GROMACS .gro file of C-alpha atoms in nm:
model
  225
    1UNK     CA    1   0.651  -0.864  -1.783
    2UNK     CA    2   0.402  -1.014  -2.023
    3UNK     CA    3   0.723  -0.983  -2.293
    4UNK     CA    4   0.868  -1.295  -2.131
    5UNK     CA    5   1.230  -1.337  -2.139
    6UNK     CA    6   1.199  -1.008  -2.431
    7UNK     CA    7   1.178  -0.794  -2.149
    8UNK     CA    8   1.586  -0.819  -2.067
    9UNK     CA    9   1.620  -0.532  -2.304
   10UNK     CA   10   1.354  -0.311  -2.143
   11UNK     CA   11   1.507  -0.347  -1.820
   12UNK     CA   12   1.857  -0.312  -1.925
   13UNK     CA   13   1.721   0.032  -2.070
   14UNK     CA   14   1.566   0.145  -1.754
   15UNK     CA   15   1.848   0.041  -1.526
   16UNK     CA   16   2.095   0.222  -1.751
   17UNK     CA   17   1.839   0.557  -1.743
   18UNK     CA   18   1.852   0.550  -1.341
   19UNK     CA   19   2.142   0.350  -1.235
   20UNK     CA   20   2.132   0.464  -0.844
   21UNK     CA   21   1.782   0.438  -0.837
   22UNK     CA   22   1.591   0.170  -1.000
   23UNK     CA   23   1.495  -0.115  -0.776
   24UNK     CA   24   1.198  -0.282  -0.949
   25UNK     CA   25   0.851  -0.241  -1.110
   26UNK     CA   26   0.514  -0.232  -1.022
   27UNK     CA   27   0.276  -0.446  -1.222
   28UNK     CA   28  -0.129  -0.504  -1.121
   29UNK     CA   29  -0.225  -0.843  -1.134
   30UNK     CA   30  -0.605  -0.687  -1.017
   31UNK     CA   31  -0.902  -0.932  -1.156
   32UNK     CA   32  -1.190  -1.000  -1.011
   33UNK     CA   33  -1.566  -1.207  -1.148
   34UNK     CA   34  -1.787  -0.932  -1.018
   35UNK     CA   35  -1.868  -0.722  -1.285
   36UNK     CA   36  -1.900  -0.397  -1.064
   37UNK     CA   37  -1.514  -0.449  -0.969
   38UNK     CA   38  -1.271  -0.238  -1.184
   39UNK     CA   39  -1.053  -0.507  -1.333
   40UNK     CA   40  -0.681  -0.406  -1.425
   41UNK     CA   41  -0.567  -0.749  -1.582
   42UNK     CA   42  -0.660  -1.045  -1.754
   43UNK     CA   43  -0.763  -1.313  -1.465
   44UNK     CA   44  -0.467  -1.649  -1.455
   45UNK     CA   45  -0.221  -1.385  -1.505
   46UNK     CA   46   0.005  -1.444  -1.229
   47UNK     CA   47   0.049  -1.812  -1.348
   48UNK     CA   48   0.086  -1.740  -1.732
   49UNK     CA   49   0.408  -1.879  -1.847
   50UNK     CA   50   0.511  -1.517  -2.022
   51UNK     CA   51   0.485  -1.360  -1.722
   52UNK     CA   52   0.663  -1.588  -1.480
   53UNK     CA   53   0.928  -1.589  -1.732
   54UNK     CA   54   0.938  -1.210  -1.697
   55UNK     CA   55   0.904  -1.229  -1.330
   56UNK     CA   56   1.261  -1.444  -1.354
   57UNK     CA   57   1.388  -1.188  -1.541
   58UNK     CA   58   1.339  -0.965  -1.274
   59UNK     CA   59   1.485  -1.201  -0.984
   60UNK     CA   60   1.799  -1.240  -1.224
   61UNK     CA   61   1.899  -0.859  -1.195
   62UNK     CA   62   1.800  -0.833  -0.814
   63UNK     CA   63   1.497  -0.631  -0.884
   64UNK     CA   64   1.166  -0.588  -0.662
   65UNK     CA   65   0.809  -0.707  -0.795
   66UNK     CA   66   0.528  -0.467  -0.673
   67UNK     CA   67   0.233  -0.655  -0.642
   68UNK     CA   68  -0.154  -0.526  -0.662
   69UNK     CA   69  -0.411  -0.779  -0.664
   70UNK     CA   70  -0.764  -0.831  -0.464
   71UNK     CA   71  -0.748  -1.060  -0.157
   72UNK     CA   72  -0.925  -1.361  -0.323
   73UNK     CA   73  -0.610  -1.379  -0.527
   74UNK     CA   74  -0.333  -1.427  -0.231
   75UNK     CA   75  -0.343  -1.794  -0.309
   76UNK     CA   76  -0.245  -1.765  -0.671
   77UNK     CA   77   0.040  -1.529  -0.528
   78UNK     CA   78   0.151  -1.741  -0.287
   79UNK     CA   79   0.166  -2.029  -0.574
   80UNK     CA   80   0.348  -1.740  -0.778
   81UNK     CA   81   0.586  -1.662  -0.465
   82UNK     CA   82   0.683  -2.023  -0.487
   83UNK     CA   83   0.728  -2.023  -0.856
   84UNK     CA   84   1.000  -1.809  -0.869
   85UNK     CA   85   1.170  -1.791  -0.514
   86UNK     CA   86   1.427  -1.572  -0.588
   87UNK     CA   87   1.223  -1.313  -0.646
   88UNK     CA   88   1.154  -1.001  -0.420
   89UNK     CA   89   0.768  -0.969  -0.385
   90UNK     CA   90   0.592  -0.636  -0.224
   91UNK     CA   91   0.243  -0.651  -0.167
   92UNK     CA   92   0.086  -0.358  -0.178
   93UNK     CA   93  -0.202  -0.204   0.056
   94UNK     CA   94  -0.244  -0.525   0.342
   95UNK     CA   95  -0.273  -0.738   0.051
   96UNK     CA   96  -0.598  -0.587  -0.130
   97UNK     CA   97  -0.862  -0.606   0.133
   98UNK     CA   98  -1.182  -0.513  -0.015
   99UNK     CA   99  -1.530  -0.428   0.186
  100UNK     CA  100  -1.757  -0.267  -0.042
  101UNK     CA  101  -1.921  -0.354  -0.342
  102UNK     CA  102  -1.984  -0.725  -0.386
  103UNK     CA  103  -1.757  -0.741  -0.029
  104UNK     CA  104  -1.966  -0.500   0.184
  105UNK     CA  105  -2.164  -0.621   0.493
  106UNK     CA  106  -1.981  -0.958   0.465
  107UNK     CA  107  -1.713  -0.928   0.704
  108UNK     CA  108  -1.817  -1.264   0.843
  109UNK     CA  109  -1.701  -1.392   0.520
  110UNK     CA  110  -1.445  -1.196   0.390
  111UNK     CA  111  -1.234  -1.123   0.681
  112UNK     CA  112  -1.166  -1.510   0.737
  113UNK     CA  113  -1.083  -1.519   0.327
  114UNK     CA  114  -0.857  -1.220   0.338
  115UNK     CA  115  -0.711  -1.407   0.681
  116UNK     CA  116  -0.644  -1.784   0.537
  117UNK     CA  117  -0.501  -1.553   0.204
  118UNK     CA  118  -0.246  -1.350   0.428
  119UNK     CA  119  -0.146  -1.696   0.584
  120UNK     CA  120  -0.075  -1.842   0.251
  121UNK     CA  121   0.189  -1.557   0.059
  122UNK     CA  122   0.316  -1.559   0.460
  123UNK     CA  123   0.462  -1.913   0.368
  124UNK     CA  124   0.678  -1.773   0.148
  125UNK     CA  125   0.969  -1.607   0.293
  126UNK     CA  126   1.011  -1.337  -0.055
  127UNK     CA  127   0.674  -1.213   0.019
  128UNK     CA  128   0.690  -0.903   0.220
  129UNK     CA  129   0.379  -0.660   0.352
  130UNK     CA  130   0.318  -0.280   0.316
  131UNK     CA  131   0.071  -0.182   0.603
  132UNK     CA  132  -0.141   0.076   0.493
  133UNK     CA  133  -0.379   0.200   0.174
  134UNK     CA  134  -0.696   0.135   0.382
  135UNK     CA  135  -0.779   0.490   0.373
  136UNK     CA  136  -0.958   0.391   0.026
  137UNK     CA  137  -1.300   0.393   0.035
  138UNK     CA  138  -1.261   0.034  -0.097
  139UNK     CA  139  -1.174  -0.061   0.228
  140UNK     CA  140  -1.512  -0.010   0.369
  141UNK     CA  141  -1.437   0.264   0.628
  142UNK     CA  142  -1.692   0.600   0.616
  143UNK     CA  143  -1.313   0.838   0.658
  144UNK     CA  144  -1.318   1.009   0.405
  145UNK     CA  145  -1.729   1.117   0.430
  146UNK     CA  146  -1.721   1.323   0.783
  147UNK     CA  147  -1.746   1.616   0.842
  148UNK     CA  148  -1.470   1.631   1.147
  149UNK     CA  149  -1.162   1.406   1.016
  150UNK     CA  150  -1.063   1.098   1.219
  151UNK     CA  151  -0.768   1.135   1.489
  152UNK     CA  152  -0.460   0.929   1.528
  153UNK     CA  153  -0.600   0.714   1.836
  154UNK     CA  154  -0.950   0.590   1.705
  155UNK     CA  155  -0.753   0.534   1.396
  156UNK     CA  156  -0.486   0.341   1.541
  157UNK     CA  157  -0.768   0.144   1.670
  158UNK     CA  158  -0.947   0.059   1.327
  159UNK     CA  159  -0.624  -0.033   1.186
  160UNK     CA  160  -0.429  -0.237   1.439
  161UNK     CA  161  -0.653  -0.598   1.389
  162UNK     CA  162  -0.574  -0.578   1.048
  163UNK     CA  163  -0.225  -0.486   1.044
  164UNK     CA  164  -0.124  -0.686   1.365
  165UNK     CA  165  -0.269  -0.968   1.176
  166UNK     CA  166   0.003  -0.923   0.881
  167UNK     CA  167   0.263  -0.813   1.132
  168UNK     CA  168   0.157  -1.156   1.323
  169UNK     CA  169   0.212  -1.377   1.007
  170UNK     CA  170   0.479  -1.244   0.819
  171UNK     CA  171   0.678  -1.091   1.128
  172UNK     CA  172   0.821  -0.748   1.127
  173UNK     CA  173   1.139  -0.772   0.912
  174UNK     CA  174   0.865  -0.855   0.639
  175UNK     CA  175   0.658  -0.551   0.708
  176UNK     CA  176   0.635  -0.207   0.673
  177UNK     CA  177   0.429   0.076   0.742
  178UNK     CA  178   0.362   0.302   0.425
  179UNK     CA  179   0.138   0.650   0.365
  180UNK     CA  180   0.018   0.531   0.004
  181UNK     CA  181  -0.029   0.912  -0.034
  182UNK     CA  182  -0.207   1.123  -0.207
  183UNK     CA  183  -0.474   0.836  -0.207
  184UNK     CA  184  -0.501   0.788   0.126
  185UNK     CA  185  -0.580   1.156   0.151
  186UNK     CA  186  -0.887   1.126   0.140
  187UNK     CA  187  -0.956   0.977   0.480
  188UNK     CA  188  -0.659   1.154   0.697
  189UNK     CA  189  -0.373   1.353   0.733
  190UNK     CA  190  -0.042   1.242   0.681
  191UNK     CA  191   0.079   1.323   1.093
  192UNK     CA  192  -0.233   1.128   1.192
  193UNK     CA  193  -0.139   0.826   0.940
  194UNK     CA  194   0.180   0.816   1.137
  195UNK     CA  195   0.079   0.913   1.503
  196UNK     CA  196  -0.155   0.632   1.485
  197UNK     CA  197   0.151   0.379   1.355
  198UNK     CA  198   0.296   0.481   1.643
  199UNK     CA  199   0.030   0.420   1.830
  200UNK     CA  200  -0.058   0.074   1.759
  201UNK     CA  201   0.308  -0.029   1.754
  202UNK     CA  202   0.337   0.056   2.067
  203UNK     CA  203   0.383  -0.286   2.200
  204UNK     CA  204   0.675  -0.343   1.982
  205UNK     CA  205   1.025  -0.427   2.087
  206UNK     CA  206   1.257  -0.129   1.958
  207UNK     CA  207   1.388  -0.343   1.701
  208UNK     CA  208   1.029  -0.476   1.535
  209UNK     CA  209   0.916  -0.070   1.544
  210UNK     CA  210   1.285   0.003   1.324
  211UNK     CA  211   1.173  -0.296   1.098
  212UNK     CA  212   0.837  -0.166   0.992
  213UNK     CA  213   0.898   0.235   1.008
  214UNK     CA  214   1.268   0.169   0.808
  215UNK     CA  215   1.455  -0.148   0.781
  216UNK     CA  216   1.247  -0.342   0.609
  217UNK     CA  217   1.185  -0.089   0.344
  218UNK     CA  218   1.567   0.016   0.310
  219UNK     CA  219   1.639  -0.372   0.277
  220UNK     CA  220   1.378  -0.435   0.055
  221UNK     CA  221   1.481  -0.134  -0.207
  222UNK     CA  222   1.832  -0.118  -0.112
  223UNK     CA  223   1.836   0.243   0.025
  224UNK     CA  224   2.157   0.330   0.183
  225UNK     CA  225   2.058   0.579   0.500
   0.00000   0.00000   0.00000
């Protein structure tokens, strides 16, 4: 996307590769000051000119924009959201929580920061949510250290204030659950990932539960079933 408007050609090339099955890219906009924090971009990327003229590029064909940044960024995403409108934006992984590291033992101060961030890209109605990914150690949880793996209900417990929260902002037709396997691996199965969706969406009209387990996602990347 950094190509500008010179990345037509690259996506005319991939959409004539996989016609039926293209829907967008994926593109890590991850920067953060602390030096122990793996960085994956440049930081001001999501408001250099280049890019946003990529990211129209994109919006022109009807394609998706993956997005993977750290939680202190959601406000220059929701600024980028706005920028281009048209554009389909997925945030990946609850929006890039982190709680270790620079973040760990500071809930008291993250958590609101992550919160006010999640309210901001929920302003804009191309943003949606993928609920999951916090099976990363990143995320601050010991999972993926004990001896005896977590089960689906004290799981469903850890994750519901989080994901409720999203659910609670951006509504369910802008949500949906995802595995983010094999990462998540580490932490829990893949039937316990999903029992405990279950479990915490059990409050959920029938028609919110469809929206987060399939319609969003189907809507979002056009899949016809």
């Amino acid at each position: 996307l950094k190509l500008g408007d010179e990345v037509e050609p690259v996506l005319d090339a991939l959409q004539a590769a996989s016609p039926n099955r293209f829907r967008g890219i994926r593109f890590s906009v991850s920067w953060d000051p602390h030096p122990e924090v793996e960085n994956r971009a440049e930081p001001g990327t999501l408001a250099d000119p280049q890019f946003v003229a990529g990211a129209r590029a994109l919006a022109r064909r009807g394609l998706s924009l993956e997005g993977s940044q750290f939680f202190p960024q959601l406000p220059e995403m929701a600024q980028f959201a706005k920028t281009v409108p048209d554009l389909k934006i997925v945030l990946n992984h609850i929006g890039g929580l982190m709680r270790v590291g620079p973040y760990g033992n500071r809930d008291d101060e993250v958590l609101p920061i992550w919160r006010q961030g999640i309210a901001a890209v929920a302003e804009c109605p191309n943003v949606y949510i993928k609920l999951g990914g916090i099976g990363q150690p990143r995320y601050g949880f010991d999972w993926h250290t004990r001896d005896h793996p977590i089960g689906s209900e004290e799981l469903a417990q850890a994750l519901a204030p989080y994901m409720n929260y999203c659910i609670e902002q951006l509504g369910p037709d802008r949500c949906m659950f995802e595995s983010n396997f094999p990462p998540d691996k580490v932490s829990y199965s893949y039937n316990v990932l999903f029992n405990a969706f279950k479990r915490l969406s059990e409050g959920y009209s029938a028609t919110e539960r469809a929206a987060l387990f399939h319609d969003t996602a189907a809507g979002v990347y056009r899949i016809d079933i």
